[in-house]
Short mmCIF file of C-alpha atoms in Angstrom, two decimals:
data_model
loop_
_atom_site.label_atom_id
_atom_site.label_comp_id
_atom_site.label_asym_id
_atom_site.label_seq_id
_atom_site.Cartn_x
_atom_site.Cartn_y
_atom_site.Cartn_z
CA UNK Z 1 -19.60 41.76 -30.04
CA UNK Z 2 -21.14 40.74 -33.36
CA UNK Z 3 -18.94 43.24 -35.23
CA UNK Z 4 -15.85 41.89 -33.44
CA UNK Z 5 -16.72 38.30 -34.36
CA UNK Z 6 -17.31 39.33 -37.97
CA UNK Z 7 -13.93 41.10 -38.01
CA UNK Z 8 -12.13 38.06 -36.57
CA UNK Z 9 -13.91 35.77 -39.04
CA UNK Z 10 -12.79 38.03 -41.92
CA UNK Z 11 -9.18 37.85 -40.72
CA UNK Z 12 -9.45 34.04 -40.55
CA UNK Z 13 -10.82 33.83 -44.10
CA UNK Z 14 -8.13 36.16 -45.49
CA UNK Z 15 -5.46 34.20 -43.65
CA UNK Z 16 -6.74 30.93 -45.13
CA UNK Z 17 -6.71 32.28 -48.69
CA UNK Z 18 -3.25 33.78 -48.21
CA UNK Z 19 -1.95 30.48 -46.84
CA UNK Z 20 -3.42 28.57 -49.77
CA UNK Z 21 -1.99 30.99 -52.30
CA UNK Z 22 1.46 30.92 -50.71
CA UNK Z 23 1.81 27.16 -51.04
CA UNK Z 24 4.55 26.32 -53.50
CA UNK Z 25 3.47 23.92 -56.20
CA UNK Z 26 5.63 22.54 -58.98
CA UNK Z 27 3.77 21.07 -61.95
CA UNK Z 28 5.85 19.32 -64.61
CA UNK Z 29 4.06 19.32 -67.96
CA UNK Z 30 5.61 17.38 -70.91
CA UNK Z 31 5.20 19.07 -74.29
CA UNK Z 32 5.56 18.13 -77.93
CA UNK Z 33 7.18 20.54 -80.36
CA UNK Z 34 5.35 19.90 -83.63
CA UNK Z 35 5.65 22.91 -85.96
CA UNK Z 36 8.34 24.35 -83.68
CA UNK Z 37 5.67 25.13 -81.05
CA UNK Z 38 5.30 24.15 -77.38
CA UNK Z 39 2.11 22.06 -77.33
CA UNK Z 40 0.68 21.00 -73.96
CA UNK Z 41 -2.49 19.26 -72.69
CA UNK Z 42 -5.14 21.47 -71.05
CA UNK Z 43 -8.49 20.21 -69.77
CA UNK Z 44 -11.71 22.13 -70.45
CA UNK Z 45 -14.66 20.93 -68.37
CA UNK Z 46 -13.17 17.44 -68.15
CA UNK Z 47 -12.15 17.16 -71.82
CA UNK Z 48 -8.43 17.18 -72.70
CA UNK Z 49 -7.37 19.59 -75.45
CA UNK Z 50 -3.97 20.32 -76.99
CA UNK Z 51 -2.91 23.98 -76.77
CA UNK Z 52 0.15 25.88 -78.04
CA UNK Z 53 1.93 27.79 -75.25
CA UNK Z 54 2.12 31.23 -76.90
CA UNK Z 55 3.67 34.23 -75.16
CA UNK Z 56 3.03 36.24 -78.32
CA UNK Z 57 -0.76 35.93 -77.95
CA UNK Z 58 -2.49 38.41 -75.67
CA UNK Z 59 -5.58 36.21 -75.36
CA UNK Z 60 -6.23 32.48 -75.12
CA UNK Z 61 -7.84 31.23 -78.34
CA UNK Z 62 -9.79 28.04 -79.09
CA UNK Z 63 -10.69 26.81 -82.55
CA UNK Z 64 -14.07 25.63 -83.87
CA UNK Z 65 -14.81 23.26 -80.93
CA UNK Z 66 -15.34 26.25 -78.61
CA UNK Z 67 -18.32 27.43 -80.62
CA UNK Z 68 -19.83 23.96 -80.40
CA UNK Z 69 -19.26 23.24 -76.70
CA UNK Z 70 -18.85 26.54 -74.78
CA UNK Z 71 -21.30 29.33 -74.00
CA UNK Z 72 -20.88 32.51 -76.03
CA UNK Z 73 -20.77 36.04 -74.61
CA UNK Z 74 -21.70 39.36 -76.19
CA UNK Z 75 -18.11 40.56 -76.04
CA UNK Z 76 -16.10 40.57 -79.28
CA UNK Z 77 -12.69 41.85 -80.33
CA UNK Z 78 -11.06 42.62 -83.68
CA UNK Z 79 -7.76 40.82 -84.27
CA UNK Z 80 -5.19 41.87 -86.86
CA UNK Z 81 -3.55 38.95 -88.67
CA UNK Z 82 0.11 38.89 -89.69
CA UNK Z 83 -1.12 39.65 -93.21
CA UNK Z 84 -2.77 42.86 -91.89
CA UNK Z 85 -6.25 41.41 -92.41
CA UNK Z 86 -8.78 42.05 -89.65
CA UNK Z 87 -11.23 39.51 -88.26
CA UNK Z 88 -13.79 39.78 -85.47
CA UNK Z 89 -13.63 37.11 -82.76
CA UNK Z 90 -16.13 36.39 -80.00
CA UNK Z 91 -15.34 35.54 -76.38
CA UNK Z 92 -16.73 32.31 -74.90
CA UNK Z 93 -17.09 31.24 -71.27
CA UNK Z 94 -14.40 28.64 -70.72
CA UNK Z 95 -15.99 26.91 -67.72
CA UNK Z 96 -13.37 25.08 -65.63
CA UNK Z 97 -9.86 24.98 -67.08
CA UNK Z 98 -7.38 22.51 -65.56
CA UNK Z 99 -3.76 23.48 -66.19
CA UNK Z 100 -1.45 21.12 -64.34
CA UNK Z 101 -2.80 21.01 -60.77
CA UNK Z 102 -4.38 24.48 -61.08
CA UNK Z 103 -8.04 25.12 -61.82
CA UNK Z 104 -9.07 28.35 -63.55
CA UNK Z 105 -12.73 29.35 -63.40
CA UNK Z 106 -14.72 32.27 -64.74
CA UNK Z 107 -12.31 32.92 -67.62
CA UNK Z 108 -13.20 33.90 -71.20
CA UNK Z 109 -11.43 32.72 -74.33
CA UNK Z 110 -11.68 33.70 -77.97
CA UNK Z 111 -13.08 31.49 -80.72
CA UNK Z 112 -11.28 31.36 -84.08
CA UNK Z 113 -12.13 29.57 -87.35
CA UNK Z 114 -10.69 26.13 -88.10
CA UNK Z 115 -6.99 26.32 -88.98
CA UNK Z 116 -5.67 23.84 -91.60
CA UNK Z 117 -2.15 23.52 -90.22
CA UNK Z 118 -3.28 23.24 -86.58
CA UNK Z 119 -6.04 20.77 -87.44
CA UNK Z 120 -3.46 18.56 -89.15
CA UNK Z 121 -1.37 18.39 -85.97
CA UNK Z 122 -4.34 18.22 -83.58
CA UNK Z 123 -3.76 21.60 -81.97
CA UNK Z 124 -7.03 22.77 -80.44
CA UNK Z 125 -6.07 26.29 -79.44
CA UNK Z 126 -3.53 28.78 -78.12
CA UNK Z 127 -2.72 29.50 -74.47
CA UNK Z 128 -2.13 33.27 -74.29
CA UNK Z 129 -0.49 35.58 -71.76
CA UNK Z 130 -3.88 36.29 -70.13
CA UNK Z 131 -3.31 32.92 -68.38
CA UNK Z 132 0.46 32.43 -68.76
CA UNK Z 133 1.19 35.61 -66.74
CA UNK Z 134 -0.48 34.15 -63.64
CA UNK Z 135 2.40 31.67 -63.17
CA UNK Z 136 6.18 31.39 -63.39
CA UNK Z 137 7.61 28.92 -65.90
CA UNK Z 138 10.70 26.89 -66.68
CA UNK Z 139 10.83 25.94 -70.37
CA UNK Z 140 13.25 23.05 -70.92
CA UNK Z 141 13.63 22.80 -74.70
CA UNK Z 142 16.08 19.88 -74.57
CA UNK Z 143 13.90 17.58 -72.46
CA UNK Z 144 10.59 19.01 -73.73
CA UNK Z 145 9.05 19.88 -70.39
CA UNK Z 146 7.35 22.93 -68.90
CA UNK Z 147 7.51 23.44 -65.15
CA UNK Z 148 4.84 25.71 -63.66
CA UNK Z 149 5.23 27.53 -60.32
CA UNK Z 150 3.38 30.23 -58.37
CA UNK Z 151 3.95 33.72 -59.82
CA UNK Z 152 6.10 34.72 -56.81
CA UNK Z 153 8.31 31.61 -56.79
CA UNK Z 154 11.86 31.46 -58.21
CA UNK Z 155 13.45 27.98 -58.12
CA UNK Z 156 17.04 27.70 -56.88
CA UNK Z 157 18.23 26.78 -60.39
CA UNK Z 158 17.64 30.38 -61.50
CA UNK Z 159 20.71 31.41 -59.46
CA UNK Z 160 22.94 29.62 -62.00
CA UNK Z 161 21.14 31.04 -65.05
CA UNK Z 162 21.80 34.25 -66.98
CA UNK Z 163 19.37 37.20 -66.99
CA UNK Z 164 18.26 38.79 -70.24
CA UNK Z 165 17.19 42.40 -70.75
CA UNK Z 166 13.45 41.79 -70.39
CA UNK Z 167 10.23 43.63 -69.60
CA UNK Z 168 6.53 42.69 -69.57
CA UNK Z 169 4.52 45.74 -70.56
CA UNK Z 170 1.11 46.32 -72.13
CA UNK Z 171 0.56 42.56 -71.88
CA UNK Z 172 3.52 41.95 -74.22
CA UNK Z 173 6.79 40.22 -73.16
CA UNK Z 174 9.71 42.22 -74.58
CA UNK Z 175 13.33 41.07 -74.94
CA UNK Z 176 15.83 43.83 -75.66
CA UNK Z 177 18.88 43.05 -77.80
CA UNK Z 178 21.77 45.47 -78.10
CA UNK Z 179 23.05 45.67 -81.69
CA UNK Z 180 25.93 48.10 -82.07
CA UNK Z 181 24.71 51.11 -80.04
CA UNK Z 182 21.01 50.36 -80.54
CA UNK Z 183 18.77 48.73 -77.91
CA UNK Z 184 16.16 46.93 -80.01
CA UNK Z 185 12.84 45.53 -78.75
CA UNK Z 186 11.76 41.99 -79.73
CA UNK Z 187 8.55 40.23 -78.74
CA UNK Z 188 9.25 36.96 -76.89
CA UNK Z 189 7.00 34.78 -79.06
CA UNK Z 190 6.89 31.08 -78.20
CA UNK Z 191 4.08 30.76 -80.76
CA UNK Z 192 6.21 32.00 -83.66
CA UNK Z 193 6.67 28.54 -85.16
CA UNK Z 194 10.38 28.64 -84.52
CA UNK Z 195 11.72 31.55 -86.52
CA UNK Z 196 12.70 35.06 -85.35
CA UNK Z 197 11.80 38.22 -87.26
CA UNK Z 198 13.18 41.74 -87.36
CA UNK Z 199 10.93 44.77 -87.98
CA UNK Z 200 11.37 47.42 -90.66
CA UNK Z 201 12.37 49.96 -88.01
CA UNK Z 202 15.05 47.69 -86.51
CA UNK Z 203 16.18 46.68 -90.00
CA UNK Z 204 16.85 50.34 -90.83
CA UNK Z 205 18.79 50.84 -87.60
CA UNK Z 206 21.18 47.92 -88.02
CA UNK Z 207 22.50 47.98 -91.63
CA UNK Z 208 21.50 44.35 -92.14
CA UNK Z 209 22.49 44.37 -95.80
CA UNK Z 210 26.10 44.14 -94.64
CA UNK Z 211 25.43 40.73 -93.02
CA UNK Z 212 25.44 37.22 -94.57
CA UNK Z 213 21.97 36.58 -96.02
CA UNK Z 214 19.67 34.48 -98.20
CA UNK Z 215 16.28 35.36 -99.77
CA UNK Z 216 13.17 33.22 -100.32
CA UNK Z 217 9.74 33.24 -101.78
CA UNK Z 218 7.59 31.70 -99.07
CA UNK Z 219 4.24 31.65 -97.25
CA UNK Z 220 2.96 31.03 -93.74
CA UNK Z 221 -0.22 30.56 -91.68
CA UNK Z 222 -1.24 32.92 -88.88
CA UNK Z 223 -3.59 32.45 -85.93
CA UNK Z 224 -6.65 33.05 -88.14
CA UNK Z 225 -5.65 30.26 -90.52
CA UNK Z 226 -4.82 32.74 -93.29
CA UNK Z 227 -2.02 31.68 -95.68
CA UNK Z 228 0.07 34.70 -96.60
CA UNK Z 229 2.68 34.80 -99.39
CA UNK Z 230 5.93 36.55 -98.52
CA UNK Z 231 9.48 37.16 -99.68
CA UNK Z 232 11.65 37.09 -96.55
CA UNK Z 233 15.40 37.49 -96.27
CA UNK Z 234 17.27 35.67 -93.49
CA UNK Z 235 20.30 37.34 -91.88
CA UNK Z 236 22.96 36.12 -89.47
CA UNK Z 237 23.13 38.72 -86.69
CA UNK Z 238 26.54 39.18 -85.09
CA UNK Z 239 27.87 40.71 -81.85
CA UNK Z 240 24.45 40.93 -80.19
CA UNK Z 241 24.05 41.19 -76.40
CA UNK Z 242 21.22 41.16 -73.86
CA UNK Z 243 22.65 42.09 -70.47
CA UNK Z 244 25.54 39.59 -70.05
CA UNK Z 245 24.27 37.11 -72.68
CA UNK Z 246 26.03 37.07 -76.07
CA UNK Z 247 23.96 35.99 -79.05
CA UNK Z 248 24.37 35.24 -82.74
CA UNK Z 249 20.72 34.83 -83.87
CA UNK Z 250 19.20 34.21 -87.27
CA UNK Z 251 16.62 36.86 -88.18
CA UNK Z 252 14.06 36.93 -91.00
CA UNK Z 253 13.04 40.24 -92.54
CA UNK Z 254 9.95 40.85 -94.66
CA UNK Z 255 9.00 44.47 -94.03
CA UNK Z 256 7.21 43.49 -90.79
CA UNK Z 257 5.89 46.08 -88.35
CA UNK Z 258 7.24 44.25 -85.29
CA UNK Z 259 10.23 42.15 -84.24
CA UNK Z 260 9.94 38.80 -82.48
CA UNK Z 261 12.08 35.97 -81.12
CA UNK Z 262 10.85 32.42 -81.77
CA UNK Z 263 11.66 29.08 -80.17
CA UNK Z 264 14.52 28.14 -82.49
CA UNK Z 265 16.89 30.57 -80.78
CA UNK Z 266 16.61 28.60 -77.53
CA UNK Z 267 17.26 25.14 -79.02
CA UNK Z 268 18.64 22.72 -76.39
CA UNK Z 269 18.53 25.58 -73.82
CA UNK Z 270 16.35 26.23 -70.76
CA UNK Z 271 14.45 29.46 -70.05
CA UNK Z 272 12.93 30.71 -66.83
CA UNK Z 273 10.07 33.16 -67.38
CA UNK Z 274 8.31 35.35 -64.81
CA UNK Z 275 6.05 37.85 -66.56
CA UNK Z 276 4.71 39.56 -63.44
CA UNK Z 277 8.27 40.11 -62.18
CA UNK Z 278 9.74 41.24 -65.54
CA UNK Z 279 12.30 38.42 -65.44
CA UNK Z 280 13.69 36.15 -68.17
CA UNK Z 281 16.71 33.88 -67.67
CA UNK Z 282 18.53 31.48 -69.99
CA UNK Z 283 20.78 28.52 -69.15
CA UNK Z 284 23.72 29.64 -71.33
CA UNK Z 285 25.65 32.92 -71.58
CA UNK Z 286 26.45 32.27 -75.26
CA UNK Z 287 23.82 31.42 -77.86
CA UNK Z 288 24.88 30.80 -81.46
CA UNK Z 289 22.51 29.77 -84.23
CA UNK Z 290 23.69 28.11 -87.42
CA UNK Z 291 21.90 28.33 -90.75
CA UNK Z 292 20.52 25.19 -92.39
CA UNK Z 293 17.65 25.08 -94.88
CA UNK Z 294 16.36 23.07 -97.86
CA UNK Z 295 16.27 25.11 -101.06
CA UNK Z 296 12.52 24.56 -101.57
CA UNK Z 297 9.42 22.97 -100.03
CA UNK Z 298 6.00 21.85 -101.24
CA UNK Z 299 2.39 22.47 -100.14
CA UNK Z 300 -0.97 21.09 -101.27
CA UNK Z 301 -2.94 24.12 -102.48
CA UNK Z 302 -5.99 24.60 -104.73
CA UNK Z 303 -6.22 20.88 -105.53
CA UNK Z 304 -2.56 20.38 -106.48
CA UNK Z 305 0.90 19.94 -104.99
CA UNK Z 306 2.85 23.14 -105.57
CA UNK Z 307 6.22 24.69 -104.79
CA UNK Z 308 5.53 26.99 -101.82
CA UNK Z 309 8.97 28.02 -100.57
CA UNK Z 310 12.07 28.46 -102.72
CA UNK Z 311 15.46 30.05 -102.07
CA UNK Z 312 16.51 32.69 -104.58
CA UNK Z 313 19.75 31.82 -106.46
CA UNK Z 314 19.72 28.22 -105.18
CA UNK Z 315 20.42 25.30 -107.55
CA UNK Z 316 16.72 24.64 -108.15
CA UNK Z 317 16.05 28.36 -108.65
CA UNK Z 318 18.75 28.48 -111.31
CA UNK Z 319 17.01 25.54 -113.02
CA UNK Z 320 13.97 27.80 -113.50
CA UNK Z 321 11.80 26.47 -110.65
CA UNK Z 322 9.48 29.09 -109.11
CA UNK Z 323 6.88 29.44 -106.35
CA UNK Z 324 3.54 28.03 -107.50
CA UNK Z 325 5.00 25.46 -109.94
CA UNK Z 326 2.97 22.23 -109.95
CA UNK Z 327 4.55 19.08 -108.47
CA UNK Z 328 3.48 15.63 -109.75
CA UNK Z 329 5.28 13.49 -107.16
CA UNK Z 330 7.30 13.91 -103.95
CA UNK Z 331 9.86 11.11 -103.49
CA UNK Z 332 7.75 9.10 -105.94
CA UNK Z 333 4.54 9.62 -103.94
CA UNK Z 334 1.39 11.54 -104.91
CA UNK Z 335 -0.67 13.38 -102.31
CA UNK Z 336 -4.22 14.69 -102.59
CA UNK Z 337 -4.62 16.57 -99.30
CA UNK Z 338 -2.75 19.19 -97.30
CA UNK Z 339 -2.19 17.19 -94.12
CA UNK Z 340 -0.74 13.97 -95.56
CA UNK Z 341 1.75 15.89 -97.69
CA UNK Z 342 2.79 18.20 -94.86
CA UNK Z 343 3.37 15.34 -92.42
CA UNK Z 344 5.33 13.31 -94.99
CA UNK Z 345 7.47 16.32 -95.91
CA UNK Z 346 8.34 17.18 -92.31
CA UNK Z 347 9.34 13.57 -91.65
CA UNK Z 348 11.40 13.48 -94.86
CA UNK Z 349 13.41 16.63 -94.16
CA UNK Z 350 14.20 15.42 -90.62
CA UNK Z 351 15.69 12.14 -91.85
CA UNK Z 352 17.14 12.80 -95.33
CA UNK Z 353 19.93 14.90 -96.78
CA UNK Z 354 17.99 15.45 -100.00
CA UNK Z 355 14.70 14.53 -101.69
CA UNK Z 356 13.38 14.30 -105.25
CA UNK Z 357 10.47 16.16 -106.87
CA UNK Z 358 8.90 15.52 -110.27
CA UNK Z 359 7.38 18.68 -111.76
CA UNK Z 360 4.44 18.97 -114.16
CA UNK Z 361 6.75 20.46 -116.82
CA UNK Z 362 8.72 17.20 -116.97
CA UNK Z 363 11.65 18.27 -114.79
CA UNK Z 364 12.93 16.02 -112.02
CA UNK Z 365 14.84 17.97 -109.39
CA UNK Z 366 16.85 16.97 -106.34
CA UNK Z 367 16.40 19.31 -103.39
CA UNK Z 368 19.30 19.51 -100.95
CA UNK Z 369 20.09 21.46 -97.81
CA UNK Z 370 22.25 24.58 -97.67
CA UNK Z 371 24.24 25.17 -94.50
CA UNK Z 372 25.67 28.65 -95.07
CA UNK Z 373 24.50 32.12 -95.94
CA UNK Z 374 25.86 33.97 -98.96
#
């Protein structure tokens, strides 16, 4: 009799859990898109933090605050940066995480050093696929909202959307693009800061040198806060498909080991993402990107304003301006810290057709935007 009661009690408990898990919730989470990222509020033990929604990150990462407020574990992992530098990170007990209406307990997140660019825009960490995969998501880039559902729920709107060639394997979300006769793998990376990159292997398969292109000297930050100099070339891909979706994406190449698709490709579009079900849908069957870029940009580095990014063969390039040249004033203003300059520059390029720089060598240059590839 006791065994029978225990058995019936077990069935009741399992039925209760199953019923709770099967309830359909729909959490609408507004996001901001500073830096081209999807930045959402997440609560850790009652304290609200701002996290980047990053399908390119295998683990959830918090910056310096985690070391100060969370309990450390003995478990560590070595992370490779985009500059091929390795750094050891430690896992911390996250306590209670509130994501929308969901509570996540008993999770572990990585701690990373303070990141200059993320600190400037008050980004406290990165939400990785270790948590993202537990839910289904609608990403509405036009209205800047995330909608979170149970991992087995597909909203009716998906029926009107267009499936992409997609697979979630080895904890990495992969989008496959067909270029000519080649089926090329790209990481779906919502933490890519906007741009899409093509790997050396895919570059060699697609004869990219035949496509319209422009080259730059540039630099970027990775998850570890490391600033890496680079010389990328941007190409306009043509006649690309993914299942029934036709695409014309912009791709950057800089001898990378892997290919990725960033947020800029989906501008004004809506995605539906279900990692556990290997499903990715987009709201349009045709996606065309257009090229538009200022010929150079400035960063505060080593105590001075300097040219960081410059397009090869642009007007300012032909005037002799190079990466690393010292800048005295930006639109008549002088800046003495990274954050103030970066925020002013981003606001300026959003609202102006051109801007003026005074260089230490006495030159005054006007920087304008190019809208076509050569």
